[in-house]
């Protein structure tokens, strides 16, 4: 992973129910042609979501192996992001099992690597038609987003309840000032990027996410949780795109680096420090999500990955090294440098476009419908 984003985005953050059919009335005969009803799937839990993430990475590695060269210079962001996804999932899994700070650290690292992977594949996919990375990426993004919306820090803080503290209000002030500064500086360098280039698209995406954060007003609990979610969304995208700029557009990277002093640590970093306490008494590992929606349809590809295959591809993926990726691919380079259409009204990143999330749900605040309330089971149904 490349050094932290140079525009001062922070580098770290800080029971299951089964649908049962009503019993048949005593003495009532079933029709001879009645078909047995399908047993409904259990709602995903925090633990099962993490397991599906691991299988999704294995599916992507299986699809890309021998088709996207690990020696390719242009494919470095793709393979390094896939490796970092695998390692972040390991950390997230450990955190969920132990109910400790590794949950947030893993979720934080995964947020960056998922955005980098989605953007890298979004650019390179045109030079690798027929390579079935897409289903695995959608599955990974769906599992990650579902975890974030039901068990992420904004949900935990909302579940914790209470009034927004003075320290939290100070975080909001610092973060809003930071985002305003980032947006104004990025608008300056946006004009230095080649029109309809991926550099311009990267800047446009981050500015758009700044705009989304600016829409969050107020200082109450809902505002704090919503801003926490949007701020992290901005941070993950910015860190991911920073890595892509360094790899693909070194000349533009020089302009990019002038936005703010490197290694500057904004006061909003306290988001991360405070978030650990949100999970203290929340036993969320086996907690089911409130709504599964189309989760199992989007993640269906993981069913073809066995445990042995997952272990094999995890080892393969995590052994990747950027140092050996020095060969240039003319076809991939042409894809990186081609023109791209940019929708000025679109505030979605590459990851947003590929996550398969049901946008009809009220998830703009980082909390899925009916989750994050004050009930004992973390916002799930009390049935």
C-alpha atoms as a printed R data frame, in Angstrom:
    type eleno elety resid chain resno       x       y       z
1   ATOM     1    CA   UNK     A     1   0.000   0.000   0.000
2   ATOM     2    CA   UNK     A     2   1.244   3.444  -0.834
3   ATOM     3    CA   UNK     A     3   1.978   6.197   1.719
4   ATOM     4    CA   UNK     A     4  -1.017   7.978   3.295
5   ATOM     5    CA   UNK     A     5  -3.036  10.302   1.096
6   ATOM     6    CA   UNK     A     6  -1.183  13.565   0.809
7   ATOM     7    CA   UNK     A     7  -4.159  15.830   1.225
8   ATOM     8    CA   UNK     A     8  -4.502  15.272   4.914
9   ATOM     9    CA   UNK     A     9  -7.134  12.544   4.840
10  ATOM    10    CA   UNK     A    10  -6.458  10.491   7.971
11  ATOM    11    CA   UNK     A    11  -4.949   7.029   7.601
12  ATOM    12    CA   UNK     A    12  -6.860   5.279  10.349
13  ATOM    13    CA   UNK     A    13 -10.250   5.401  12.005
14  ATOM    14    CA   UNK     A    14 -10.977   4.502  14.521
15  ATOM    15    CA   UNK     A    15 -30.750 -14.149  17.342
16  ATOM    16    CA   UNK     A    16 -30.484 -15.145  13.977
17  ATOM    17    CA   UNK     A    17 -33.969 -15.978  12.902
18  ATOM    18    CA   UNK     A    18 -35.215 -18.631  10.472
19  ATOM    19    CA   UNK     A    19 -38.431 -18.093   8.490
20  ATOM    20    CA   UNK     A    20 -40.557 -21.024   9.632
21  ATOM    21    CA   UNK     A    21 -43.678 -22.140   7.813
22  ATOM    22    CA   UNK     A    22 -46.840 -22.370   9.890
23  ATOM    23    CA   UNK     A    23 -47.538 -25.997  10.947
24  ATOM    24    CA   UNK     A    24 -50.166 -27.793   8.910
25  ATOM    25    CA   UNK     A    25 -53.547 -27.975  10.655
26  ATOM    26    CA   UNK     A    26 -54.077 -31.259  12.484
27  ATOM    27    CA   UNK     A    27 -56.189 -33.725  10.510
28  ATOM    28    CA   UNK     A    28 -56.011 -31.674   7.306
29  ATOM    29    CA   UNK     A    29 -54.669 -33.574   4.314
30  ATOM    30    CA   UNK     A    30 -52.122 -31.918   2.079
31  ATOM    31    CA   UNK     A    31 -52.925 -31.801  -1.630
32  ATOM    32    CA   UNK     A    32 -51.282 -34.650  -3.493
33  ATOM    33    CA   UNK     A    33 -49.490 -32.266  -5.835
34  ATOM    34    CA   UNK     A    34 -48.258 -29.916  -3.116
35  ATOM    35    CA   UNK     A    35 -44.584 -29.147  -3.462
36  ATOM    36    CA   UNK     A    36 -42.375 -29.004  -0.363
37  ATOM    37    CA   UNK     A    37 -41.603 -25.418   0.578
38  ATOM    38    CA   UNK     A    38 -38.034 -24.216   0.419
39  ATOM    39    CA   UNK     A    39 -36.453 -23.461   3.766
40  ATOM    40    CA   UNK     A    40 -35.541 -19.798   3.906
41  ATOM    41    CA   UNK     A    41 -31.887 -18.879   4.307
42  ATOM    42    CA   UNK     A    42 -30.722 -17.541   7.631
43  ATOM    43    CA   UNK     A    43 -29.985 -13.858   7.771
44  ATOM    44    CA   UNK     A    44 -26.245 -13.115   7.422
45  ATOM    45    CA   UNK     A    45 -24.380 -12.469  10.666
46  ATOM    46    CA   UNK     A    46 -21.242 -10.443  11.303
47  ATOM    47    CA   UNK     A    47 -19.210 -13.659  11.305
48  ATOM    48    CA   UNK     A    48 -20.777 -15.070   8.130
49  ATOM    49    CA   UNK     A    49 -20.297 -11.770   6.296
50  ATOM    50    CA   UNK     A    50 -16.573 -11.899   7.028
51  ATOM    51    CA   UNK     A    51 -16.438 -15.521   5.855
52  ATOM    52    CA   UNK     A    52 -18.107 -14.531   2.591
53  ATOM    53    CA   UNK     A    53 -15.577 -11.739   2.114
54  ATOM    54    CA   UNK     A    54 -12.759 -14.286   2.296
55  ATOM    55    CA   UNK     A    55 -14.402 -16.528  -0.276
56  ATOM    56    CA   UNK     A    56 -15.049 -13.549  -2.541
57  ATOM    57    CA   UNK     A    57 -11.337 -12.707  -2.567
58  ATOM    58    CA   UNK     A    58 -10.567 -16.345  -3.398
59  ATOM    59    CA   UNK     A    59 -13.064 -16.220  -6.279
60  ATOM    60    CA   UNK     A    60 -11.383 -13.083  -7.673
61  ATOM    61    CA   UNK     A    61  -7.913 -14.613  -7.329
62  ATOM    62    CA   UNK     A    62  -9.103 -17.779  -9.090
63  ATOM    63    CA   UNK     A    63 -10.559 -15.716 -11.945
64  ATOM    64    CA   UNK     A    64  -7.477 -13.480 -12.310
65  ATOM    65    CA   UNK     A    65  -4.731 -16.092 -11.884
66  ATOM    66    CA   UNK     A    66  -2.858 -16.731 -15.145
67  ATOM    67    CA   UNK     A    67  -5.035 -14.098 -16.909
68  ATOM    68    CA   UNK     A    68  -3.911 -10.861 -15.262
69  ATOM    69    CA   UNK     A    69  -0.152 -11.028 -14.947
70  ATOM    70    CA   UNK     A    70   1.337 -10.522 -11.488
71  ATOM    71    CA   UNK     A    71   4.452  -9.247 -13.305
72  ATOM    72    CA   UNK     A    72   2.523  -6.406 -14.954
73  ATOM    73    CA   UNK     A    73   3.439  -2.895 -13.902
74  ATOM    74    CA   UNK     A    74   0.005  -1.585 -14.859
75  ATOM    75    CA   UNK     A    75  -1.744  -4.333 -12.858
76  ATOM    76    CA   UNK     A    76   0.161  -3.558  -9.651
77  ATOM    77    CA   UNK     A    77  -2.731  -1.622  -8.057
78  ATOM    78    CA   UNK     A    78  -5.093  -4.529  -8.765
79  ATOM    79    CA   UNK     A    79  -2.932  -7.257  -7.256
80  ATOM    80    CA   UNK     A    80  -1.710  -5.170  -4.307
81  ATOM    81    CA   UNK     A    81  -5.316  -4.236  -3.480
82  ATOM    82    CA   UNK     A    82  -6.424  -7.871  -3.657
83  ATOM    83    CA   UNK     A    83  -3.570  -8.856  -1.344
84  ATOM    84    CA   UNK     A    84  -4.438  -6.059   1.081
85  ATOM    85    CA   UNK     A    85  -8.106  -7.100   1.018
86  ATOM    86    CA   UNK     A    86  -7.128 -10.613   2.061
87  ATOM    87    CA   UNK     A    87  -4.950  -9.404   4.921
88  ATOM    88    CA   UNK     A    88  -7.573  -6.903   6.093
89  ATOM    89    CA   UNK     A    89 -10.211  -9.649   6.145
90  ATOM    90    CA   UNK     A    90  -7.893 -11.772   8.309
91  ATOM    91    CA   UNK     A    91  -7.630  -8.881  10.760
92  ATOM    92    CA   UNK     A    92 -11.355  -8.205  10.665
93  ATOM    93    CA   UNK     A    93 -12.090 -11.881  11.318
94  ATOM    94    CA   UNK     A    94  -9.762 -11.872  14.314
95  ATOM    95    CA   UNK     A    95 -11.425  -8.740  15.656
96  ATOM    96    CA   UNK     A    96 -14.926 -10.154  15.330
97  ATOM    97    CA   UNK     A    97 -13.904 -13.354  17.145
98  ATOM    98    CA   UNK     A    98 -12.198 -11.479  19.975
99  ATOM    99    CA   UNK     A    99 -14.530  -8.462  19.974
100 ATOM   100    CA   UNK     A   100 -11.535  -6.131  20.074
101 ATOM   101    CA   UNK     A   101 -10.038  -3.180  18.206
102 ATOM   102    CA   UNK     A   102  -8.933  -5.383  15.288
103 ATOM   103    CA   UNK     A   103 -12.503  -5.156  14.013
104 ATOM   104    CA   UNK     A   104 -12.103  -1.437  13.359
105 ATOM   105    CA   UNK     A   105  -8.533  -1.749  12.109
106 ATOM   106    CA   UNK     A   106  -9.495  -4.484   9.684
107 ATOM   107    CA   UNK     A   107 -12.602  -2.648   8.550
108 ATOM   108    CA   UNK     A   108 -10.548   0.502   8.018
109 ATOM   109    CA   UNK     A   109  -7.881  -1.283   5.950
110 ATOM   110    CA   UNK     A   110 -10.527  -3.160   3.990
111 ATOM   111    CA   UNK     A   111 -12.324   0.082   3.151
112 ATOM   112    CA   UNK     A   112  -9.202   1.404   1.417
113 ATOM   113    CA   UNK     A   113  -8.312  -1.823  -0.393
114 ATOM   114    CA   UNK     A   114 -11.865  -2.480  -1.638
115 ATOM   115    CA   UNK     A   115 -11.984   1.020  -3.169
116 ATOM   116    CA   UNK     A   116  -8.569   0.540  -4.760
117 ATOM   117    CA   UNK     A   117  -9.510  -2.883  -6.119
118 ATOM   118    CA   UNK     A   118 -12.785  -1.597  -7.575
119 ATOM   119    CA   UNK     A   119 -11.091   1.360  -9.273
120 ATOM   120    CA   UNK     A   120  -8.188  -0.728 -10.571
121 ATOM   121    CA   UNK     A   121 -10.544  -3.288 -12.065
122 ATOM   122    CA   UNK     A   122 -12.829  -0.559 -13.385
123 ATOM   123    CA   UNK     A   123  -9.911   0.745 -15.435
124 ATOM   124    CA   UNK     A   124  -8.290  -2.567 -16.452
125 ATOM   125    CA   UNK     A   125 -11.432  -4.569 -17.158
126 ATOM   126    CA   UNK     A   126 -11.568  -3.319 -20.756
127 ATOM   127    CA   UNK     A   127  -8.246  -5.010 -21.512
128 ATOM   128    CA   UNK     A   128  -9.317  -8.278 -19.864
129 ATOM   129    CA   UNK     A   129 -12.680  -9.098 -21.371
130 ATOM   130    CA   UNK     A   130 -13.924 -12.523 -20.343
131 ATOM   131    CA   UNK     A   131 -12.058 -12.537 -17.029
132 ATOM   132    CA   UNK     A   132 -14.788 -13.110 -14.429
133 ATOM   133    CA   UNK     A   133 -13.553 -10.737 -11.735
134 ATOM   134    CA   UNK     A   134 -16.835  -8.810 -11.702
135 ATOM   135    CA   UNK     A   135 -19.016 -11.322  -9.801
136 ATOM   136    CA   UNK     A   136 -16.357 -11.729  -7.108
137 ATOM   137    CA   UNK     A   137 -15.886  -7.983  -6.756
138 ATOM   138    CA   UNK     A   138 -19.633  -7.409  -6.441
139 ATOM   139    CA   UNK     A   139 -19.815 -10.176  -3.835
140 ATOM   140    CA   UNK     A   140 -16.897  -8.761  -1.846
141 ATOM   141    CA   UNK     A   141 -18.320  -5.244  -1.974
142 ATOM   142    CA   UNK     A   142 -21.785  -6.462  -0.972
143 ATOM   143    CA   UNK     A   143 -20.449  -8.368   2.056
144 ATOM   144    CA   UNK     A   144 -18.286  -5.425   3.085
145 ATOM   145    CA   UNK     A   145 -21.049  -2.838   2.679
146 ATOM   146    CA   UNK     A   146 -23.561  -5.044   4.515
147 ATOM   147    CA   UNK     A   147 -21.120  -5.391   7.416
148 ATOM   148    CA   UNK     A   148 -20.468  -1.652   7.430
149 ATOM   149    CA   UNK     A   149 -24.165  -0.732   7.379
150 ATOM   150    CA   UNK     A   150 -25.063  -3.128  10.210
151 ATOM   151    CA   UNK     A   151 -21.905  -3.365  12.337
152 ATOM   152    CA   UNK     A   152 -19.740  -0.392  11.343
153 ATOM   153    CA   UNK     A   153 -18.625   2.424  13.658
154 ATOM   154    CA   UNK     A   154 -21.500   4.754  12.775
155 ATOM   155    CA   UNK     A   155 -23.954   1.983  13.744
156 ATOM   156    CA   UNK     A   156 -22.088   1.257  16.970
157 ATOM   157    CA   UNK     A   157 -22.084   4.924  17.952
158 ATOM   158    CA   UNK     A   158 -25.785   5.273  17.227
159 ATOM   159    CA   UNK     A   159 -26.529   2.148  19.247
160 ATOM   160    CA   UNK     A   160 -24.466   3.523  22.137
161 ATOM   161    CA   UNK     A   161 -26.888   6.473  22.277
162 ATOM   162    CA   UNK     A   162 -26.601   9.438  24.590
163 ATOM   163    CA   UNK     A   163 -25.786  13.022  23.767
164 ATOM   164    CA   UNK     A   164 -22.973  14.054  21.450
165 ATOM   165    CA   UNK     A   165 -20.020  14.970  23.658
166 ATOM   166    CA   UNK     A   166 -18.074  18.202  23.437
167 ATOM   167    CA   UNK     A   167 -15.108  16.202  22.129
168 ATOM   168    CA   UNK     A   168 -17.262  14.758  19.366
169 ATOM   169    CA   UNK     A   169 -18.563  18.196  18.459
170 ATOM   170    CA   UNK     A   170 -14.956  19.370  18.235
171 ATOM   171    CA   UNK     A   171 -14.236  16.459  15.884
172 ATOM   172    CA   UNK     A   172 -17.078  17.577  13.641
173 ATOM   173    CA   UNK     A   173 -15.733  21.136  13.522
174 ATOM   174    CA   UNK     A   174 -12.214  19.932  12.657
175 ATOM   175    CA   UNK     A   175 -13.438  17.456  10.044
176 ATOM   176    CA   UNK     A   176 -15.706  19.967   8.318
177 ATOM   177    CA   UNK     A   177 -12.902  22.514   8.086
178 ATOM   178    CA   UNK     A   178 -10.584  19.862   6.722
179 ATOM   179    CA   UNK     A   179 -13.041  18.698   4.068
180 ATOM   180    CA   UNK     A   180 -13.672  22.284   2.976
181 ATOM   181    CA   UNK     A   181  -9.931  22.859   2.562
182 ATOM   182    CA   UNK     A   182  -9.463  19.599   0.660
183 ATOM   183    CA   UNK     A   183 -12.257  20.425  -1.766
184 ATOM   184    CA   UNK     A   184 -10.967  23.900  -2.548
185 ATOM   185    CA   UNK     A   185  -7.430  22.656  -3.159
186 ATOM   186    CA   UNK     A   186  -8.572  19.738  -5.286
187 ATOM   187    CA   UNK     A   187 -10.631  22.057  -7.465
188 ATOM   188    CA   UNK     A   188  -7.378  23.842  -8.297
189 ATOM   189    CA   UNK     A   189  -5.477  20.757  -9.414
190 ATOM   190    CA   UNK     A   190  -8.503  19.322 -11.218
191 ATOM   191    CA   UNK     A   191  -7.802  21.821 -13.990
192 ATOM   192    CA   UNK     A   192  -4.261  20.502 -14.333
193 ATOM   193    CA   UNK     A   193  -5.471  17.025 -15.169
194 ATOM   194    CA   UNK     A   194  -5.927  16.038 -18.795
195 ATOM   195    CA   UNK     A   195  -9.611  16.435 -19.772
196 ATOM   196    CA   UNK     A   196 -11.608  13.199 -19.700
197 ATOM   197    CA   UNK     A   197  -8.702  11.365 -18.073
198 ATOM   198    CA   UNK     A   198  -8.748   9.011 -15.127
199 ATOM   199    CA   UNK     A   199  -6.772  11.600 -13.150
200 ATOM   200    CA   UNK     A   200  -9.656  14.008 -13.625
201 ATOM   201    CA   UNK     A   201 -12.142  11.276 -12.716
202 ATOM   202    CA   UNK     A   202 -10.272  10.557  -9.471
203 ATOM   203    CA   UNK     A   203 -10.300  14.217  -8.443
204 ATOM   204    CA   UNK     A   204 -13.952  14.535  -9.455
205 ATOM   205    CA   UNK     A   205 -14.940  11.521  -7.315
206 ATOM   206    CA   UNK     A   206 -13.216  12.878  -4.214
207 ATOM   207    CA   UNK     A   207 -14.656  16.371  -4.681
208 ATOM   208    CA   UNK     A   208 -18.078  14.755  -5.033
209 ATOM   209    CA   UNK     A   209 -17.600  12.899  -1.761
210 ATOM   210    CA   UNK     A   210 -16.591  16.165  -0.120
211 ATOM   211    CA   UNK     A   211 -19.894  17.588  -1.366
212 ATOM   212    CA   UNK     A   212 -21.775  14.654   0.162
213 ATOM   213    CA   UNK     A   213 -20.076  15.270   3.509
214 ATOM   214    CA   UNK     A   214 -20.919  18.982   3.303
215 ATOM   215    CA   UNK     A   215 -24.605  18.117   3.063
216 ATOM   216    CA   UNK     A   216 -24.539  16.743   6.612
217 ATOM   217    CA   UNK     A   217 -25.474  19.557   8.978
218 ATOM   218    CA   UNK     A   218 -26.204  19.770  12.675
219 ATOM   219    CA   UNK     A   219 -24.478  18.456  15.801
220 ATOM   220    CA   UNK     A   220 -26.928  15.899  17.175
221 ATOM   221    CA   UNK     A   221 -26.330  12.148  17.324
222 ATOM   222    CA   UNK     A   222 -27.759  11.450  13.871
223 ATOM   223    CA   UNK     A   223 -25.586  14.155  12.345
224 ATOM   224    CA   UNK     A   224 -22.490  12.856  14.113
225 ATOM   225    CA   UNK     A   225 -23.086   9.257  12.953
226 ATOM   226    CA   UNK     A   226 -23.900  10.355   9.416
227 ATOM   227    CA   UNK     A   227 -20.794  12.504   9.186
228 ATOM   228    CA   UNK     A   228 -18.649   9.694  10.602
229 ATOM   229    CA   UNK     A   229 -19.896   7.432   7.810
230 ATOM   230    CA   UNK     A   230 -19.425  10.000   5.032
231 ATOM   231    CA   UNK     A   231 -16.015  11.059   6.308
232 ATOM   232    CA   UNK     A   232 -14.762   7.469   6.261
233 ATOM   233    CA   UNK     A   233 -16.213   6.949   2.795
234 ATOM   234    CA   UNK     A   234 -14.247   9.987   1.628
235 ATOM   235    CA   UNK     A   235 -11.089   8.856   3.392
236 ATOM   236    CA   UNK     A   236 -11.125   5.340   1.932
237 ATOM   237    CA   UNK     A   237 -11.636   6.595  -1.603
238 ATOM   238    CA   UNK     A   238  -8.937   9.248  -1.299
239 ATOM   239    CA   UNK     A   239  -6.351   6.821   0.056
240 ATOM   240    CA   UNK     A   240  -7.180   4.293  -2.657
241 ATOM   241    CA   UNK     A   241  -6.968   6.817  -5.495
242 ATOM   242    CA   UNK     A   242  -3.721   8.192  -4.129
243 ATOM   243    CA   UNK     A   243  -2.148   4.792  -4.694
244 ATOM   244    CA   UNK     A   244  -3.475   4.642  -8.257
245 ATOM   245    CA   UNK     A   245  -2.139   8.109  -9.079
246 ATOM   246    CA   UNK     A   246   1.326   7.147  -7.814
247 ATOM   247    CA   UNK     A   247   1.379   3.966  -9.894
248 ATOM   248    CA   UNK     A   248  -0.240   5.128 -13.116
249 ATOM   249    CA   UNK     A   249   0.301   8.890 -13.313
250 ATOM   250    CA   UNK     A   250   3.614   9.854 -11.658
251 ATOM   251    CA   UNK     A   251   3.680  13.248 -13.407
252 ATOM   252    CA   UNK     A   252   0.240  14.173 -12.089
253 ATOM   253    CA   UNK     A   253   1.309  12.881  -8.684
254 ATOM   254    CA   UNK     A   254   3.579  15.910  -8.389
255 ATOM   255    CA   UNK     A   255   0.594  18.275  -8.604
256 ATOM   256    CA   UNK     A   256  -1.427  15.995  -6.342
257 ATOM   257    CA   UNK     A   257   1.220  16.231  -3.612
258 ATOM   258    CA   UNK     A   258   0.986  20.020  -3.403
259 ATOM   259    CA   UNK     A   259  -2.546  19.956  -1.994
260 ATOM   260    CA   UNK     A   260  -1.381  19.833   1.626
261 ATOM   261    CA   UNK     A   261   1.665  18.997   3.673
262 ATOM   262    CA   UNK     A   262   2.502  15.326   3.728
263 ATOM   263    CA   UNK     A   263   1.916  13.367   6.945
264 ATOM   264    CA   UNK     A   264  -0.273  16.102   8.416
265 ATOM   265    CA   UNK     A   265  -2.521  14.552  11.075
266 ATOM   266    CA   UNK     A   266  -5.893  16.322  11.259
267 ATOM   267    CA   UNK     A   267  -7.791  16.573  14.523
268 ATOM   268    CA   UNK     A   268 -10.602  14.507  13.049
269 ATOM   269    CA   UNK     A   269  -8.399  11.460  13.600
270 ATOM   270    CA   UNK     A   270 -10.025  11.222  17.023
271 ATOM   271    CA   UNK     A   271 -12.969   9.573  15.282
272 ATOM   272    CA   UNK     A   272 -10.881   6.407  15.357
273 ATOM   273    CA   UNK     A   273  -9.813   6.643  18.965
274 ATOM   274    CA   UNK     A   274 -13.348   7.101  20.260
275 ATOM   275    CA   UNK     A   275 -14.877   4.353  18.111
276 ATOM   276    CA   UNK     A   276 -13.237   1.524  20.072
277 ATOM   277    CA   UNK     A   277 -15.426   2.219  23.103
278 ATOM   278    CA   UNK     A   278 -18.599   1.943  21.013
279 ATOM   279    CA   UNK     A   279 -18.168  -1.834  20.762
280 ATOM   280    CA   UNK     A   280 -17.394  -2.529  24.410
281 ATOM   281    CA   UNK     A   281 -20.664  -4.207  25.375
282 ATOM   282    CA   UNK     A   282 -21.994  -5.104  21.914
283 ATOM   283    CA   UNK     A   283 -21.992  -8.863  21.275
284 ATOM   284    CA   UNK     A   284 -22.341  -8.544  17.537
285 ATOM   285    CA   UNK     A   285 -20.475 -11.581  16.143
286 ATOM   286    CA   UNK     A   286 -23.586 -13.759  15.850
287 ATOM   287    CA   UNK     A   287 -25.979 -10.836  15.407
288 ATOM   288    CA   UNK     A   288 -28.074 -11.186  12.231
289 ATOM   289    CA   UNK     A   289 -28.638  -8.256   9.932
290 ATOM   290    CA   UNK     A   290 -32.153  -6.862   9.944
291 ATOM   291    CA   UNK     A   291 -32.699  -7.169   6.195
292 ATOM   292    CA   UNK     A   292 -30.814  -9.452   3.833
293 ATOM   293    CA   UNK     A   293 -32.526  -8.194   0.681
294 ATOM   294    CA   UNK     A   294 -30.752  -9.556  -2.396
295 ATOM   295    CA   UNK     A   295 -27.611 -10.423  -0.439
296 ATOM   296    CA   UNK     A   296 -27.548 -14.111  -1.342
297 ATOM   297    CA   UNK     A   297 -28.216 -13.415  -5.005
298 ATOM   298    CA   UNK     A   298 -25.330 -10.938  -5.268
299 ATOM   299    CA   UNK     A   299 -22.928 -13.205  -3.345
300 ATOM   300    CA   UNK     A   300 -23.956 -16.491  -4.990
301 ATOM   301    CA   UNK     A   301 -20.504 -16.963  -6.532
302 ATOM   302    CA   UNK     A   302 -18.921 -17.778  -3.162
303 ATOM   303    CA   UNK     A   303 -20.758 -21.113  -3.083
304 ATOM   304    CA   UNK     A   304 -18.325 -22.541  -5.650
305 ATOM   305    CA   UNK     A   305 -15.279 -21.901  -3.447
306 ATOM   306    CA   UNK     A   306 -14.321 -24.739  -1.106
307 ATOM   307    CA   UNK     A   307 -12.350 -24.249   2.111
308 ATOM   308    CA   UNK     A   308  -9.252 -25.812   0.586
309 ATOM   309    CA   UNK     A   309  -9.494 -23.544  -2.468
310 ATOM   310    CA   UNK     A   310  -9.939 -20.516  -0.237
311 ATOM   311    CA   UNK     A   311  -6.786 -21.420   1.693
312 ATOM   312    CA   UNK     A   312  -4.843 -21.993  -1.523
313 ATOM   313    CA   UNK     A   313  -5.812 -18.691  -3.104
314 ATOM   314    CA   UNK     A   314  -5.368 -16.787   0.148
315 ATOM   315    CA   UNK     A   315  -1.764 -17.958   0.254
316 ATOM   316    CA   UNK     A   316  -1.302 -17.127  -3.430
317 ATOM   317    CA   UNK     A   317  -2.816 -13.651  -3.054
318 ATOM   318    CA   UNK     A   318  -0.965 -12.672   0.104
319 ATOM   319    CA   UNK     A   319   2.400 -13.670  -1.395
320 ATOM   320    CA   UNK     A   320   2.140 -10.967  -4.080
321 ATOM   321    CA   UNK     A   321   4.996  -8.447  -4.194
322 ATOM   322    CA   UNK     A   322   5.001  -5.182  -6.149
323 ATOM   323    CA   UNK     A   323   8.781  -5.332  -6.471
324 ATOM   324    CA   UNK     A   324   8.612  -8.042  -9.123
325 ATOM   325    CA   UNK     A   325   5.899  -6.279 -11.148
326 ATOM   326    CA   UNK     A   326   8.044  -4.391 -13.657
327 ATOM   327    CA   UNK     A   327   6.844  -5.632 -17.063
328 ATOM   328    CA   UNK     A   328   4.830  -3.181 -19.140
329 ATOM   329    CA   UNK     A   329   1.647  -4.231 -20.906
330 ATOM   330    CA   UNK     A   330   0.792  -2.129 -23.946
331 ATOM   331    CA   UNK     A   331  -2.841  -3.226 -23.843
332 ATOM   332    CA   UNK     A   332  -3.272  -2.377 -20.157
333 ATOM   333    CA   UNK     A   333  -1.410   0.911 -20.570
334 ATOM   334    CA   UNK     A   334  -3.749   1.892 -23.396
335 ATOM   335    CA   UNK     A   335  -6.683   1.217 -21.106
336 ATOM   336    CA   UNK     A   336  -5.193   3.362 -18.329
337 ATOM   337    CA   UNK     A   337  -4.578   6.303 -20.654
338 ATOM   338    CA   UNK     A   338  -7.823   6.191 -22.629
339 ATOM   339    CA   UNK     A   339 -10.497   8.872 -22.315
340 ATOM   340    CA   UNK     A   340 -13.264   8.356 -19.784
341 ATOM   341    CA   UNK     A   341 -16.673   9.996 -19.571
342 ATOM   342    CA   UNK     A   342 -17.295  11.969 -16.383
343 ATOM   343    CA   UNK     A   343 -20.779  12.718 -15.113
344 ATOM   344    CA   UNK     A   344 -20.595  16.042 -13.299
345 ATOM   345    CA   UNK     A   345 -23.675  15.202 -11.230
346 ATOM   346    CA   UNK     A   346 -22.423  11.768 -10.192
347 ATOM   347    CA   UNK     A   347 -20.959  11.548  -6.682
348 ATOM   348    CA   UNK     A   348 -20.194   7.828  -6.786
349 ATOM   349    CA   UNK     A   349 -16.757   6.244  -6.666
350 ATOM   350    CA   UNK     A   350 -15.796   3.099  -8.589
351 ATOM   351    CA   UNK     A   351 -16.583   1.068  -5.484
352 ATOM   352    CA   UNK     A   352 -20.044   2.610  -5.205
353 ATOM   353    CA   UNK     A   353 -20.732   1.582  -8.789
354 ATOM   354    CA   UNK     A   354 -19.797  -2.055  -8.164
355 ATOM   355    CA   UNK     A   355 -20.984  -2.758  -4.618
356 ATOM   356    CA   UNK     A   356 -24.416  -4.093  -5.536
357 ATOM   357    CA   UNK     A   357 -25.956  -2.232  -2.597
358 ATOM   358    CA   UNK     A   358 -29.711  -1.768  -2.547
359 ATOM   359    CA   UNK     A   359 -29.854   2.008  -2.819
360 ATOM   360    CA   UNK     A   360 -33.562   2.008  -1.989
361 ATOM   361    CA   UNK     A   361 -32.710   1.431   1.664
362 ATOM   362    CA   UNK     A   362 -32.098   4.462   3.874
363 ATOM   363    CA   UNK     A   363 -28.360   3.959   4.169
364 ATOM   364    CA   UNK     A   364 -27.160   7.468   3.509
365 ATOM   365    CA   UNK     A   365 -26.231   7.808   7.176
366 ATOM   366    CA   UNK     A   366 -24.270   4.554   7.263
367 ATOM   367    CA   UNK     A   367 -26.992   2.775   9.238
368 ATOM   368    CA   UNK     A   368 -29.366   0.355   7.507
369 ATOM   369    CA   UNK     A   369 -33.104   0.731   8.057
370 ATOM   370    CA   UNK     A   370 -34.184  -0.275  11.579
371 ATOM   371    CA   UNK     A   371 -30.612  -0.931  12.690
372 ATOM   372    CA   UNK     A   372 -28.562   0.960  15.209
373 ATOM   373    CA   UNK     A   373 -31.419   1.564  17.627
374 ATOM   374    CA   UNK     A   374 -31.123   1.195  21.351
375 ATOM   375    CA   UNK     A   375 -32.380  -2.368  21.738
376 ATOM   376    CA   UNK     A   376 -30.397  -5.137  23.352
377 ATOM   377    CA   UNK     A   377 -29.525  -7.027  20.219
378 ATOM   378    CA   UNK     A   378 -27.838  -4.192  18.361
379 ATOM   379    CA   UNK     A   379 -30.684  -3.007  16.236
380 ATOM   380    CA   UNK     A   380 -31.908  -6.314  14.860
381 ATOM   381    CA   UNK     A   381 -35.412  -7.595  15.262
382 ATOM   382    CA   UNK     A   382 -36.570  -8.400  18.785
383 ATOM   383    CA   UNK     A   383 -38.603 -11.355  17.638
